[in-house]
Tab-separated table of C-alpha atoms and ligand atoms in Angstrom:
chain	number	residue	atom	x	y	z
A	576	MET	CA	-23.628	21.393	-5.044
A	577	ALA	CA	-21.557	19.707	-2.324
A	578	ARG	CA	-20.791	16.121	-3.253
A	579	LEU	CA	-21.427	14.615	0.202
A	580	GLN	CA	-24.266	16.846	1.360
A	581	GLY	CA	-26.261	15.157	4.123
A	582	LYS	CA	-23.878	12.210	4.519
A	583	ILE	CA	-22.413	11.017	7.818
A	584	ALA	CA	-18.797	9.814	7.521
A	585	LEU	CA	-16.645	7.915	10.005
A	586	ILE	CA	-12.941	8.126	9.146
A	587	THR	CA	-10.143	6.175	10.846
A	588	GLY	CA	-6.556	7.376	10.955
A	589	ALA	CA	-7.904	10.924	10.751
A	590	ALA	CA	-5.152	12.461	12.899
A	591	SER	CA	-2.596	12.409	10.095
A	592	GLY	CA	-1.868	12.233	6.394
A	593	ILE	CA	-4.484	10.754	4.095
A	594	GLY	CA	-7.131	10.277	6.797
A	595	ARG	CA	-6.807	13.884	7.928
A	596	GLU	CA	-6.961	15.262	4.376
A	597	THR	CA	-10.020	13.083	3.725
A	598	ALA	CA	-11.798	14.427	6.824
A	599	LEU	CA	-11.151	18.021	5.716
A	600	LEU	CA	-12.244	17.350	2.123
A	601	PHE	CA	-15.384	15.463	3.177
A	602	ALA	CA	-16.355	18.302	5.516
A	603	ALA	CA	-15.834	20.824	2.707
A	604	GLU	CA	-18.116	18.659	0.540
A	605	GLY	CA	-20.937	18.828	3.085
A	606	ALA	CA	-20.491	15.633	5.136
A	607	ALA	CA	-20.851	15.470	8.911
A	608	ILE	CA	-17.598	14.018	10.183
A	609	MET	CA	-16.781	11.567	12.931
A	610	ALA	CA	-12.973	11.698	12.962
A	611	SER	CA	-11.207	8.859	14.752
A	612	ASP	CA	-7.673	7.797	15.547
A	613	VAL	CA	-5.700	6.034	18.254
A	614	ASP	CA	-3.874	9.386	18.564
A	615	GLU	CA	-6.724	11.369	20.100
A	616	ALA	CA	-4.708	14.571	20.511
A	617	GLY	CA	-3.971	14.557	16.781
A	618	LEU	CA	-7.678	14.968	16.002
A	619	ALA	CA	-7.697	18.516	17.388
A	620	GLY	CA	-8.758	21.115	14.871
A	621	LEU	CA	-10.761	18.766	12.677
A	622	PRO	CA	-14.393	19.559	11.950
A	623	GLY	CA	-17.196	17.453	13.446
A	624	ARG	CA	-16.828	15.026	16.329
A	625	ALA	CA	-13.649	13.311	17.420
A	626	VAL	CA	-13.493	9.826	18.926
A	627	LYS	CA	-10.591	7.689	20.093
A	628	LEU	CA	-10.691	4.485	18.065
A	629	ASP	CA	-7.910	1.917	18.043
A	630	VAL	CA	-8.845	-0.082	14.967
A	631	THR	CA	-7.455	-3.290	16.499
A	632	SER	CA	-10.026	-3.116	19.303
A	633	GLU	CA	-13.418	-4.726	18.721
A	634	ALA	CA	-14.818	-2.803	21.709
A	635	ASP	CA	-13.587	0.536	20.320
A	636	TRP	CA	-15.300	-0.152	16.985
A	637	GLN	CA	-18.592	-0.984	18.653
A	638	ALA	CA	-18.384	2.109	20.865
A	639	ALA	CA	-17.559	4.373	17.907
A	640	PHE	CA	-20.600	3.213	15.953
A	641	VAL	CA	-22.828	3.557	19.020
A	642	GLU	CA	-21.528	7.105	19.477
A	643	ALA	CA	-21.925	7.958	15.776
A	644	ARG	CA	-25.498	6.695	15.697
A	645	ALA	CA	-26.317	8.558	18.923
A	646	ALA	CA	-24.874	11.786	17.518
A	647	PHE	CA	-25.969	11.578	13.876
A	648	GLY	CA	-28.548	8.757	13.648
A	649	ARG	CA	-26.559	6.589	11.232
A	650	VAL	CA	-23.248	6.170	9.394
A	651	ASP	CA	-23.334	6.483	5.581
A	652	ILE	CA	-19.607	6.299	4.846
A	653	LEU	CA	-16.704	4.486	6.486
A	654	VAL	CA	-13.157	5.254	5.366
A	655	ASN	CA	-10.605	2.789	6.737
A	656	ALA	CA	-7.462	4.921	6.472
A	657	ALA	CA	-5.625	3.927	9.681
A	658	GLY	CA	-2.499	1.974	8.882
A	659	ILE	CA	1.122	1.359	9.761
A	660	ALA	CA	4.154	0.515	7.645
A	661	ILE	CA	6.944	-1.503	9.229
A	662	GLY	CA	9.743	-2.307	6.817
A	663	GLY	CA	11.328	-5.734	6.582
A	664	ALA	CA	12.239	-8.287	3.924
A	665	ILE	CA	11.103	-11.836	4.576
A	666	GLU	CA	14.524	-12.924	5.901
A	667	ASN	CA	14.667	-10.197	8.540
A	668	ALA	CA	11.041	-9.510	9.423
A	669	THR	CA	10.080	-10.361	12.979
A	670	LEU	CA	6.955	-12.249	13.944
A	671	ALA	CA	6.039	-9.372	16.261
A	672	ASP	CA	6.200	-6.887	13.357
A	673	TRP	CA	4.152	-9.234	11.151
A	674	ARG	CA	1.472	-9.611	13.827
A	675	ARG	CA	1.301	-5.876	14.562
A	676	THR	CA	1.063	-5.045	10.851
A	677	MET	CA	-1.668	-7.599	10.255
A	678	ALA	CA	-3.520	-6.466	13.396
A	679	VAL	CA	-3.706	-2.805	12.371
A	680	ASN	CA	-3.926	-2.996	8.576
A	681	ALA	CA	-5.842	-6.232	7.956
A	682	GLU	CA	-7.742	-6.994	11.169
A	683	GLY	CA	-8.519	-3.327	11.744
A	684	THR	CA	-10.103	-3.105	8.293
A	685	PHE	CA	-11.973	-6.380	8.842
A	686	LEU	CA	-13.445	-5.126	12.131
A	687	GLY	CA	-14.415	-1.814	10.536
A	688	CYS	CA	-16.105	-3.425	7.546
A	689	ARG	CA	-18.022	-5.804	9.790
A	690	GLU	CA	-19.270	-3.052	12.076
A	691	ALA	CA	-20.157	-0.835	9.123
A	692	VAL	CA	-22.131	-3.542	7.325
A	693	ARG	CA	-24.078	-4.355	10.493
A	694	SER	CA	-24.925	-0.689	10.930
A	695	MET	CA	-25.502	0.304	7.292
A	696	ARG	CA	-27.775	-2.639	6.500
A	697	GLU	CA	-30.167	-1.282	9.154
A	698	SER	CA	-29.999	2.315	7.948
A	699	GLY	CA	-30.584	1.682	4.252
A	700	GLY	CA	-27.074	1.451	2.831
A	701	GLY	CA	-23.748	3.184	2.580
A	702	ALA	CA	-20.237	3.162	1.167
A	703	ILE	CA	-17.029	1.724	2.585
A	704	VAL	CA	-13.641	2.803	1.225
A	705	ASN	CA	-10.631	0.781	2.347
A	706	ILE	CA	-7.144	2.219	1.919
A	707	SER	CA	-4.882	-0.547	0.665
A	708	SER	CA	-1.696	0.337	-1.226
A	709	ALA	CA	0.138	-0.153	-4.492
A	710	ALA	CA	1.898	-2.712	-2.283
A	711	GLY	CA	-1.441	-4.532	-2.138
A	712	LEU	CA	-1.377	-4.924	-5.933
A	713	VAL	CA	2.280	-5.757	-6.570
A	714	GLY	CA	5.044	-7.046	-4.326
A	715	ASP	CA	7.799	-5.030	-2.675
A	716	PRO	CA	10.817	-7.058	-1.542
A	717	LYS	CA	11.386	-4.823	1.493
A	718	LEU	CA	7.828	-4.885	2.808
A	719	ALA	CA	6.830	-8.523	3.414
A	720	ALA	CA	4.251	-7.995	6.179
A	721	TYR	CA	2.960	-4.717	4.741
A	722	CYS	CA	2.354	-6.274	1.308
A	723	ALA	CA	0.562	-9.227	2.900
A	724	SER	CA	-1.649	-6.957	4.984
A	725	LYS	CA	-2.549	-4.719	2.049
A	726	GLY	CA	-3.235	-7.697	-0.227
A	727	ALA	CA	-5.622	-8.898	2.475
A	728	VAL	CA	-7.402	-5.538	2.417
A	729	ARG	CA	-7.788	-5.760	-1.357
A	730	LEU	CA	-9.570	-9.121	-1.349
A	731	LEU	CA	-11.477	-8.477	1.878
A	732	THR	CA	-12.929	-5.483	0.034
A	733	LYS	CA	-14.165	-7.641	-2.846
A	734	SER	CA	-15.656	-10.227	-0.479
A	735	VAL	CA	-17.536	-7.526	1.443
A	736	ALA	CA	-18.731	-5.960	-1.820
A	737	LEU	CA	-20.083	-9.247	-3.164
A	738	HIS	CA	-21.720	-10.240	0.106
A	739	CYS	CA	-23.528	-6.921	0.389
A	740	ALA	CA	-24.625	-6.988	-3.253
A	741	ARG	CA	-25.975	-10.528	-3.014
A	742	ALA	CA	-27.716	-9.837	0.295
A	743	GLY	CA	-29.477	-6.901	-1.359
A	744	TYR	CA	-27.930	-4.338	0.986
A	745	ARG	CA	-27.283	-1.014	-0.680
A	746	ILE	CA	-23.705	-1.039	0.616
A	747	ARG	CA	-20.743	-0.554	-1.727
A	748	CYS	CA	-17.170	-1.438	-0.760
A	749	ASN	CA	-14.078	-0.417	-2.754
A	750	SER	CA	-10.340	-0.144	-2.207
A	751	VAL	CA	-7.878	2.648	-2.974
A	752	HIS	CA	-4.229	1.885	-3.724
A	753	PRO	CA	-1.845	4.804	-3.242
A	754	SER	CA	1.842	4.545	-4.029
A	755	PHE	CA	4.146	7.171	-2.514
A	756	ALA	CA	2.068	9.959	-1.043
A	757	GLU	CA	3.840	12.702	0.898
A	758	THR	CA	2.469	12.174	4.382
A	759	PRO	CA	4.116	11.711	7.796
A	760	MET	CA	4.275	7.957	7.013
A	761	LEU	CA	6.431	8.583	3.940
A	762	GLU	CA	8.471	11.247	5.752
A	763	ARG	CA	9.312	8.670	8.451
A	764	MET	CA	10.460	6.288	5.717
A	765	PHE	CA	12.730	8.981	4.277
A	766	ALA	CA	14.071	9.770	7.757
A	767	ARG	CA	15.080	6.128	8.251
A	768	ALA	CA	16.900	5.926	4.900
A	769	SER	CA	20.680	6.218	4.743
A	770	ASP	CA	20.313	8.768	1.914
A	771	PRO	CA	16.791	10.279	1.991
A	772	GLU	CA	17.322	12.502	-1.058
A	773	LYS	CA	18.515	9.573	-3.157
A	774	LEU	CA	15.502	7.549	-2.053
A	775	ARG	CA	13.125	10.412	-2.887
A	776	ALA	CA	14.677	10.855	-6.329
A	777	GLY	CA	14.467	7.109	-6.958
A	778	LEU	CA	10.761	6.976	-6.074
A	779	ILE	CA	10.063	9.947	-8.354
A	780	ARG	CA	12.019	8.301	-11.189
A	781	ALA	CA	10.032	5.083	-10.728
A	782	THR	CA	6.712	6.924	-11.026
A	783	PRO	CA	5.567	7.437	-14.644
A	784	LEU	CA	3.938	10.801	-13.854
A	785	GLY	CA	7.290	11.966	-12.459
A	786	ARG	CA	6.350	13.113	-8.980
A	787	LEU	CA	5.311	11.835	-5.574
A	788	GLY	CA	1.631	11.793	-4.725
A	789	SER	CA	-0.040	14.000	-2.136
A	790	ALA	CA	-2.605	13.259	0.545
A	791	GLY	CA	-4.981	15.367	-1.559
A	792	ASP	CA	-4.491	13.117	-4.602
A	793	VAL	CA	-5.625	10.149	-2.519
A	794	ALA	CA	-8.436	11.988	-0.712
A	795	GLY	CA	-9.922	12.952	-4.095
A	796	ALA	CA	-10.167	9.295	-5.105
A	797	ILE	CA	-11.675	8.375	-1.739
A	798	LEU	CA	-14.244	11.159	-2.139
A	799	TYR	CA	-15.285	9.857	-5.536
A	800	LEU	CA	-15.759	6.273	-4.332
A	801	ALA	CA	-17.622	7.420	-1.211
A	802	SER	CA	-19.995	9.671	-3.172
A	803	ASP	CA	-23.131	8.768	-5.103
A	804	GLU	CA	-21.185	9.459	-8.326
A	805	ALA	CA	-19.755	5.948	-7.805
A	806	ALA	CA	-23.212	4.389	-7.287
A	807	PHE	CA	-22.497	1.533	-9.768
A	808	ILE	CA	-18.991	0.801	-8.493
A	809	THR	CA	-18.377	-1.910	-5.918
A	810	GLY	CA	-15.573	-4.398	-5.381
A	811	ALA	CA	-13.279	-2.184	-7.455
A	812	GLU	CA	-9.659	-1.245	-6.815
A	813	LEU	CA	-8.508	2.248	-7.716
A	814	ALA	CA	-4.755	2.804	-8.059
A	815	VAL	CA	-3.677	6.352	-7.148
A	816	ASP	CA	-0.057	5.831	-8.031
A	817	GLY	CA	0.974	8.074	-10.911
A	818	GLY	CA	0.988	5.020	-13.195
A	819	LEU	CA	3.400	2.993	-11.039
A	820	THR	CA	1.457	-0.288	-11.293
A	821	ALA	CA	0.392	0.217	-14.904
A	822	ALA	CA	3.734	-1.032	-16.184
B	2090	NAD	N1	1.628	7.629	2.395
B	2090	NAD	C1	1.800	6.689	1.488
B	2090	NAD	O1	2.702	6.776	0.649
B	2090	NAD	C2	0.880	5.506	1.449
B	2090	NAD	C3	0.997	4.629	0.364
B	2090	NAD	C4	0.156	3.537	0.280
B	2090	NAD	C5	-0.784	3.316	1.259
B	2090	NAD	N2	-0.871	4.166	2.310
B	2090	NAD	C6	-1.887	3.870	3.324
B	2090	NAD	O2	-2.694	5.009	3.552
B	2090	NAD	C7	-3.178	4.987	4.894
B	2090	NAD	C8	-2.862	6.328	5.554
B	2090	NAD	O3	-1.450	6.478	5.574
B	2090	NAD	P1	-0.733	7.885	5.796
B	2090	NAD	O4	0.333	7.971	4.803
B	2090	NAD	O5	-1.737	8.953	5.902
B	2090	NAD	O6	-0.029	7.578	7.203
B	2090	NAD	P2	0.111	8.443	8.526
B	2090	NAD	O7	1.107	7.724	9.361
B	2090	NAD	O8	0.327	9.874	8.195
B	2090	NAD	O9	-1.331	8.314	9.199
B	2090	NAD	C9	-1.805	7.082	9.677
B	2090	NAD	C10	-2.735	7.321	10.848
B	2090	NAD	O10	-3.193	6.038	11.317
B	2090	NAD	C11	-3.225	6.098	12.722
B	2090	NAD	N3	-3.154	4.763	13.302
B	2090	NAD	C12	-2.085	3.924	13.364
B	2090	NAD	N4	-2.421	2.816	14.054
B	2090	NAD	C13	-3.726	2.973	14.429
B	2090	NAD	C14	-4.634	2.161	15.153
B	2090	NAD	N5	-4.284	0.979	15.676
B	2090	NAD	N6	-5.899	2.619	15.314
B	2090	NAD	C15	-6.273	3.819	14.819
B	2090	NAD	N7	-5.445	4.633	14.144
B	2090	NAD	C16	-4.181	4.201	13.957
B	2090	NAD	C17	-2.014	6.941	13.110
B	2090	NAD	O11	-2.126	7.443	14.434
B	2090	NAD	C18	-2.044	8.014	12.049
B	2090	NAD	O12	-2.809	9.129	12.467
B	2090	NAD	C19	-2.486	3.793	5.573
B	2090	NAD	O13	-3.378	2.699	5.577
B	2090	NAD	C20	-1.299	3.525	4.684
B	2090	NAD	O14	-0.868	2.189	4.765
B	2090	NAD	C21	-0.063	5.258	2.432
């Protein structure tokens, strides 16, 4: 039995990495997919419908939900996977990088949650899964803005979860916290490093399970939280980090 049979899922950041893997897995599990990204060309080849959605744009969010409802009648699942990582310790980080990071990672997730709650409360409920990071649970000295944005996603998630529960909406909201998953985002980080192989080995050494994660590792956790198997789980944070934050 497919785990998302009959569900309608809107996924952001679906052109690449974790978002893309999630779209493919959800489709394989029976969901109808609305795949979105600011990189419209990157959505080619995905199942379902594709829509250009810049998560920093309020108008894009409204249009995406209008289109999803017109096509499918409702949205049952929102996965906020779009995100950017701009490195920078507090001494060197620029205000422009801070603002861009907060706009995509934190504001983008805020706008998505708001639009989803307004839609799902009318259609009888749903599930929101926000992709934060291990860097939203613990600090990283080289990622000041990124950590702040992902910490914001973590507590936004709990606020949304509590609001929906208290309002009596059947809407759950949870966050997923990957560490180092081998996606184009991580590959870009390796490419910028002075010694990529040393960096890769260091990240593997730091991970108790002794390997990097994969987009599939993260998509599996997202699938669980989005499915009815997680019907009693809301406001939770699920680390998908090979034990990194357990220590
Ligand atoms: N890969 C990792 O190791 C890792 C670790 C922790 C958290 N994460 C988080 O997981 C999520 C997915 O990351 P990934 O590794 O798949 O990265 P990725 O770079 O492979 O994919 C991110 C996608 O987001 C899209 N995007 C960027 N800005 C956007 C915007 N304004 N509107 C819409 N889409 C936009 C990009 O076009 C891209 O398709 C991100 O939120 C990231 O912060 C990743």
